[in-house]
Tab-separated table of C-alpha atoms in Angstrom:
chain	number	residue	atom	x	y	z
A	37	UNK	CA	0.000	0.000	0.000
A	38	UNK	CA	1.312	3.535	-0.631
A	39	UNK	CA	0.189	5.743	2.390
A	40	UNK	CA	0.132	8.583	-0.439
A	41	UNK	CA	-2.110	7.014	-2.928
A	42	UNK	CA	-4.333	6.270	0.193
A	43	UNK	CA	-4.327	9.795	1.283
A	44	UNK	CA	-5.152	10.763	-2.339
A	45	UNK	CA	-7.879	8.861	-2.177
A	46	UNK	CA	-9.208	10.298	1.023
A	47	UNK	CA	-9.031	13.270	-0.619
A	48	UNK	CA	-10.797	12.639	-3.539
A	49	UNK	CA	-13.871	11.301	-2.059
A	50	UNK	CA	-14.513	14.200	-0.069
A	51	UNK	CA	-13.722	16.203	-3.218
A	52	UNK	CA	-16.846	14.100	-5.166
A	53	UNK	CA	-18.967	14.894	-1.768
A	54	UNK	CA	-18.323	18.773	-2.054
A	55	UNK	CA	-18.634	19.020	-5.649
A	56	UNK	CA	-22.230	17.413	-5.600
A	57	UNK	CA	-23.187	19.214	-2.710
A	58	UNK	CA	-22.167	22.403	-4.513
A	59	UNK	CA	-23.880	21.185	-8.033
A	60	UNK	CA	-27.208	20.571	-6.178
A	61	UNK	CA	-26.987	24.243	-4.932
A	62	UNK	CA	-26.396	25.578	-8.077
A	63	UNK	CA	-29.156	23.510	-9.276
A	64	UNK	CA	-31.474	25.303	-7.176
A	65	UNK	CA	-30.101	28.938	-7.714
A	66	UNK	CA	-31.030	28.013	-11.366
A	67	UNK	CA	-34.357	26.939	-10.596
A	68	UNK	CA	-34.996	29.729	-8.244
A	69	UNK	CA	-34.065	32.331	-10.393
A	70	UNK	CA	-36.051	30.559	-13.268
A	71	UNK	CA	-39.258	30.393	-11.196
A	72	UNK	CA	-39.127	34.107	-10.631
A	73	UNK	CA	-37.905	35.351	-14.475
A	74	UNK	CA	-40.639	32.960	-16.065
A	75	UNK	CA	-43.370	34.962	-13.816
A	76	UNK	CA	-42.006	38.348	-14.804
A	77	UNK	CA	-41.809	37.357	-18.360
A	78	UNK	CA	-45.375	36.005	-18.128
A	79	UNK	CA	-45.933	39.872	-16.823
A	80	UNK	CA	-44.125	41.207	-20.036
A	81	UNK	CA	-46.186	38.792	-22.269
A	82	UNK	CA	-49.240	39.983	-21.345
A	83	UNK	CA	-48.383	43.483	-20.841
A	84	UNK	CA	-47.884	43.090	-24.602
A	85	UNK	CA	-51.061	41.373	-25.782
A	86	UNK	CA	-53.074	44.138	-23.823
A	87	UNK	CA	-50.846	46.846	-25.603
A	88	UNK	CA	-52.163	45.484	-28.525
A	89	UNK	CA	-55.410	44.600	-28.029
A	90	UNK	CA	-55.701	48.225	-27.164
A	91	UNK	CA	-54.366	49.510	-30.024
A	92	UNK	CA	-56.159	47.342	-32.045
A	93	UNK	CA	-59.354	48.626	-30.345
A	94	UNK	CA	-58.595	52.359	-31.273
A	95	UNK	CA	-58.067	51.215	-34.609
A	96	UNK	CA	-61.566	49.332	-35.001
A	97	UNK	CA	-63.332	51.921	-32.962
A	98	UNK	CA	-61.814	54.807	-35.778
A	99	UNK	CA	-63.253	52.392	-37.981
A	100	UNK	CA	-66.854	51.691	-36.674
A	101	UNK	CA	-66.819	55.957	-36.156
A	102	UNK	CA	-65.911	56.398	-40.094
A	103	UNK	CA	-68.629	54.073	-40.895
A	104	UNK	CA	-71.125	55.897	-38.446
A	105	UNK	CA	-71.108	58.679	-40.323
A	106	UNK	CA	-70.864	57.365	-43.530
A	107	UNK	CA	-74.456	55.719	-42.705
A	108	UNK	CA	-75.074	59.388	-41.875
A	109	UNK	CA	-74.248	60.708	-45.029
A	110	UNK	CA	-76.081	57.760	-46.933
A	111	UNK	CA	-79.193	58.576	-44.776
A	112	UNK	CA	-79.610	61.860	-45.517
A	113	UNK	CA	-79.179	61.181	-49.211
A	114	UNK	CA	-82.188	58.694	-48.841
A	115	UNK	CA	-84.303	61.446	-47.816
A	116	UNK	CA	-83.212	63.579	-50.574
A	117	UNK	CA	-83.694	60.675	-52.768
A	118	UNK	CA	-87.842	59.840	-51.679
A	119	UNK	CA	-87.885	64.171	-51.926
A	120	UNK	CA	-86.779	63.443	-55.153
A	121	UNK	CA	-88.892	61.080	-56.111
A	122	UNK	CA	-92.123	63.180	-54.976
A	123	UNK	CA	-91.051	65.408	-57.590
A	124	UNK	CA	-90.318	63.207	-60.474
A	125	UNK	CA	-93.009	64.228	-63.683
A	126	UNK	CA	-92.685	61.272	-65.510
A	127	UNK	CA	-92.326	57.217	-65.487
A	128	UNK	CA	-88.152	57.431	-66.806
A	129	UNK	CA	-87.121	60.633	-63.811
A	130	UNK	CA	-89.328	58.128	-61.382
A	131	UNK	CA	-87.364	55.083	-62.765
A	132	UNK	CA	-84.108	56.912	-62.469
A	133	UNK	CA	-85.074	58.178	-58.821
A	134	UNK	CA	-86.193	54.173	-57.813
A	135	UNK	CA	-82.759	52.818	-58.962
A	136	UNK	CA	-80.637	55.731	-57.399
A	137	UNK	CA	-83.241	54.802	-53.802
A	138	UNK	CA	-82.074	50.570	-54.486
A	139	UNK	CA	-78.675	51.760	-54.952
A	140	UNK	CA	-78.471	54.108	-51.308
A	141	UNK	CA	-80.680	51.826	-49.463
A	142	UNK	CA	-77.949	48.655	-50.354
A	143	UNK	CA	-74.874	50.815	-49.542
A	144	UNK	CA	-76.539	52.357	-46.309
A	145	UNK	CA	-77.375	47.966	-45.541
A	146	UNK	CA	-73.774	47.931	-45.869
A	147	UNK	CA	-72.616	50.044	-43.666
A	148	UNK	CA	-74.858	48.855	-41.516
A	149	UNK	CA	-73.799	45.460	-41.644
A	150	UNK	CA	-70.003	47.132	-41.151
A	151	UNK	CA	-71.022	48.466	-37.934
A	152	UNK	CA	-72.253	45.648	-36.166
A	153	UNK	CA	-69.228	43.752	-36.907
A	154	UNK	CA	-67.190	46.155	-35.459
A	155	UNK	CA	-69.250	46.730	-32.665
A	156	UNK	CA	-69.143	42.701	-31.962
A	157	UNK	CA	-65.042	42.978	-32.602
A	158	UNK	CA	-64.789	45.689	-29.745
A	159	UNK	CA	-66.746	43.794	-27.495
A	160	UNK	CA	-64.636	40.563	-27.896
A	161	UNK	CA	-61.491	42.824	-27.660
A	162	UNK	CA	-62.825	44.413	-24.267
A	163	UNK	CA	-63.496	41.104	-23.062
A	164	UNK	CA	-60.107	40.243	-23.899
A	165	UNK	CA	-58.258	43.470	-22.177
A	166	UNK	CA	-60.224	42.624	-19.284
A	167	UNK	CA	-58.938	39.027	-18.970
A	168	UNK	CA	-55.627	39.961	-19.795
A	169	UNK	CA	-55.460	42.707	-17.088
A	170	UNK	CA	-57.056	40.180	-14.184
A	171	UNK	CA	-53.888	38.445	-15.643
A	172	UNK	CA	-51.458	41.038	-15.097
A	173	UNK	CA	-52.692	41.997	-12.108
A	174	UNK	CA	-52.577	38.931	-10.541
A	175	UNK	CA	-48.541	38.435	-12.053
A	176	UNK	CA	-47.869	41.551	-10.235
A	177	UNK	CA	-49.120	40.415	-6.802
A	178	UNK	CA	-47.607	36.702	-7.466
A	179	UNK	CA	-44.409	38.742	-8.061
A	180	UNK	CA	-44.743	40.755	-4.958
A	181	UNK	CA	-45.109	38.194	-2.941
A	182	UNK	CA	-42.894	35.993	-3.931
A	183	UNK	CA	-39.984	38.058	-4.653
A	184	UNK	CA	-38.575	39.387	-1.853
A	185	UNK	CA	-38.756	35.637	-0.403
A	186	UNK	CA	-37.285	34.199	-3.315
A	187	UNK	CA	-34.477	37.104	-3.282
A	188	UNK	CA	-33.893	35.637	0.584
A	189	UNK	CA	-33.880	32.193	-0.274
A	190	UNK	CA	-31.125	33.486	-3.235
A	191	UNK	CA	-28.881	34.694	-0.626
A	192	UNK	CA	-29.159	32.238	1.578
A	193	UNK	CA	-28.056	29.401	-1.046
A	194	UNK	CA	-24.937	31.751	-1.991
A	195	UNK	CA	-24.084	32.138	1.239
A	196	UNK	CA	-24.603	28.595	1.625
A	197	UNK	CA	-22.201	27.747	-1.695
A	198	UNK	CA	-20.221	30.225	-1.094
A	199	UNK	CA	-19.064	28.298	2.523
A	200	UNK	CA	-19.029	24.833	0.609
A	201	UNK	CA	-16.707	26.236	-2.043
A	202	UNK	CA	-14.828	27.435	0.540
A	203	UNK	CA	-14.320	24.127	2.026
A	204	UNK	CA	-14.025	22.108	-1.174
A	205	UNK	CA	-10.927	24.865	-2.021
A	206	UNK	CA	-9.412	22.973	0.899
A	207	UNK	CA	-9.786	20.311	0.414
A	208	UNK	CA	-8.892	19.965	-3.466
A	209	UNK	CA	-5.411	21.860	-2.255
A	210	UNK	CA	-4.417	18.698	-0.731
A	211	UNK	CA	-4.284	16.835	-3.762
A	212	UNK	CA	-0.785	17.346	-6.757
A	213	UNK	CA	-1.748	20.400	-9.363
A	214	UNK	CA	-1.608	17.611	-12.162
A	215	UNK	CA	-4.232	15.189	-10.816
A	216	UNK	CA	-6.638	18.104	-9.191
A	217	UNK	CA	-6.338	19.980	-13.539
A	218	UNK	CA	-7.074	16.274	-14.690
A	219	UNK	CA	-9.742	15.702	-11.880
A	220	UNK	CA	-11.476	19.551	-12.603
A	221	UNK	CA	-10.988	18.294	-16.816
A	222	UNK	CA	-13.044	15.133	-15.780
A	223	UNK	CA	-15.391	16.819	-13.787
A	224	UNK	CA	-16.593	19.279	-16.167
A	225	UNK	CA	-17.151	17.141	-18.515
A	226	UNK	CA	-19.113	14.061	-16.670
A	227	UNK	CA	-20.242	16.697	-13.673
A	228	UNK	CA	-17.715	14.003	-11.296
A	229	UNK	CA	-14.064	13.532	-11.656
A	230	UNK	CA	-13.729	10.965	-9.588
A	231	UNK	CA	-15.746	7.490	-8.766
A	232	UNK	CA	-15.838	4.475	-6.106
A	233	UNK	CA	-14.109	1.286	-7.243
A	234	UNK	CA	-16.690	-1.525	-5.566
A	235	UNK	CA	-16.345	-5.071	-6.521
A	236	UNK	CA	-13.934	-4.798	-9.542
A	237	UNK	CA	-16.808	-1.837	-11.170
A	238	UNK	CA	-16.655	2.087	-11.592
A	239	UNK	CA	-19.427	2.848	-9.723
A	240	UNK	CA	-19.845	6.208	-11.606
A	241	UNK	CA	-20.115	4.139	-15.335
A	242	UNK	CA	-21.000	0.439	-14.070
A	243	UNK	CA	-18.187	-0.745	-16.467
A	244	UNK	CA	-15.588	-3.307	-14.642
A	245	UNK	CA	-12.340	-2.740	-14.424
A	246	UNK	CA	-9.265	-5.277	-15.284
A	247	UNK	CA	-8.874	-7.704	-12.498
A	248	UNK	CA	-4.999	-7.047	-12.287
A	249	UNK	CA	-5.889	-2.682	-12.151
A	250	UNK	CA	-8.329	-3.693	-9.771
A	251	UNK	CA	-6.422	-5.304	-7.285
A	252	UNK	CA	-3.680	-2.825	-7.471
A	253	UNK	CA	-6.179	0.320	-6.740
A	254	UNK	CA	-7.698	-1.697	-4.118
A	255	UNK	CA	-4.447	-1.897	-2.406
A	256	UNK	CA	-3.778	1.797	-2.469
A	257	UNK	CA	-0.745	0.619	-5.114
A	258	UNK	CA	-1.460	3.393	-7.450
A	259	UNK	CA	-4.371	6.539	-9.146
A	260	UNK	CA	-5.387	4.878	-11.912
A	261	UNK	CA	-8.576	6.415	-13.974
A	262	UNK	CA	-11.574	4.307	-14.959
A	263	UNK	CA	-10.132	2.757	-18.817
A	264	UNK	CA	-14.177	3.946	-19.491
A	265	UNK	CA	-15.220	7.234	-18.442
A	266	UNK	CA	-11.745	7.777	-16.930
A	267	UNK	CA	-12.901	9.591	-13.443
A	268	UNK	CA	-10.542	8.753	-11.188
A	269	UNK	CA	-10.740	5.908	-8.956
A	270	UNK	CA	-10.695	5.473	-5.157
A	271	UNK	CA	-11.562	3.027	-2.458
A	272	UNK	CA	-12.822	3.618	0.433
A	273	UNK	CA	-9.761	4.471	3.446
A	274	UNK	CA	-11.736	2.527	6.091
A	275	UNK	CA	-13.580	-1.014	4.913
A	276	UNK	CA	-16.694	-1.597	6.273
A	277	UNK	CA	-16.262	-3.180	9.296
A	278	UNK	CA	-16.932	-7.215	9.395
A	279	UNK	CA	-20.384	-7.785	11.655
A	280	UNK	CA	-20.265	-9.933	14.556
A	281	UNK	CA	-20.986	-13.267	14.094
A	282	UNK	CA	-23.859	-14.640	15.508
């Protein structure tokens, strides 16, 4: 056994320990931070859809106001149309009069017809703003009460990291500058740089190892990496101790 390798390994379980414990609070500074930004983008969605809704309102009700007095105009050409016709003299002017009366009375329909619609698109799109501001109102209060919690939790877990990092600076010191660059290399690649050897398998990738590599790691010979996923491999300083027989 080489008391070094041994040490080594000591070293680089409790590296694999920090470095999860530090990847699980990272996790959930992500997925803090995420909770919050989705709601506040939620906000900025909707605040969007009621800036248009609204301006498509103004546009429709500009519309439906243009056609309002358009069925103004047409409707007081109607009446000059059935004065007309009370003063026609003959069959053609009283022909001529009828057609020009067909001709404002299908227009004025129109328009008509134009109005409504409009009048049933404004009410949809007030429907609409309405729903969309319950919905923005109620993003604003989710974000005001959630925010300055989540903001706590947030300092918490970097206060939290920020001790674990701390400690795992330690503890990676302890181990040569060329195995703690390959072990960091590993790491950010696989999220561990290092893995148990248990029964002749890297625990990390399930693969077995050589019988012959085996035995030598488990007698604290020699740092050998996994021939797989090549994390580094390590044994456990103190076996499990035998239980008494019975």
């Amino acid at each position: 056994m080489n008391p070094a390798v041994r040490d080594q390994f000591d070293v680089l379980k409790a590296l694999v320990v920090a470095d999860e414990e530090i990847r699980k609070l990272d996790v959930e500074l992500v997925k803090e931070r995420e909770a919050l930004e989705g709601v506040k983008k939620d906000l900025v969605r909707v605040r969007e859809q009621i800036e248009q809704e609204r301006h498509r309102y103004d546009e429709i009700e500009h519309d439906r106001g243009a056609r309002i007095q358009e069925g103004r105009v047409l409707q007081q050409q109607l009446e000059r149309s059935r004065e007309k016709m009370n003063r026609t003299r003959n069959e053609k002017e009283s022909n001529a009069v009828q057609r020009e009366l067909e001709e404002t009375r299908k227009l004025l329909r129109d328009v008509e017809d134009a109005v409504g619609k409009r009048s049933l698109e404004l009410d949809e799109l007030r429907k609409s703003i309405i729903d969309h501001e319950e919905q923005e109102a109620g993003y604003v209060a989710r974000i005001g009460e959630t925010e300055g919690a989540v903001s706590k939790r947030l300092q918490e877990i970097e206060a939290e990291r920020g001790e674990k990092a701390g400690v795992r600076d330690g503890v990676a010191k302890k181990l040569p500058p060329v195995v703690l660059r390959k072990y960091d290399q590993i790491r950010a690649k696989r999220l561990s740089g290092a893995a148990r050897l248990e029964a002749g398998r890297c625990k990390a990738c399930n693969m077995s190892i050589p019988p012959q590599l085996a035995q030598r790691i488990a007698r604290a010979d020699v740092l050998e990496q996994c021939p797989s996923c090549n994390r580094f491999l390590y044994i456990d300083a103190t076996p499990p101790s035998t239980p008494p027989a019975t």
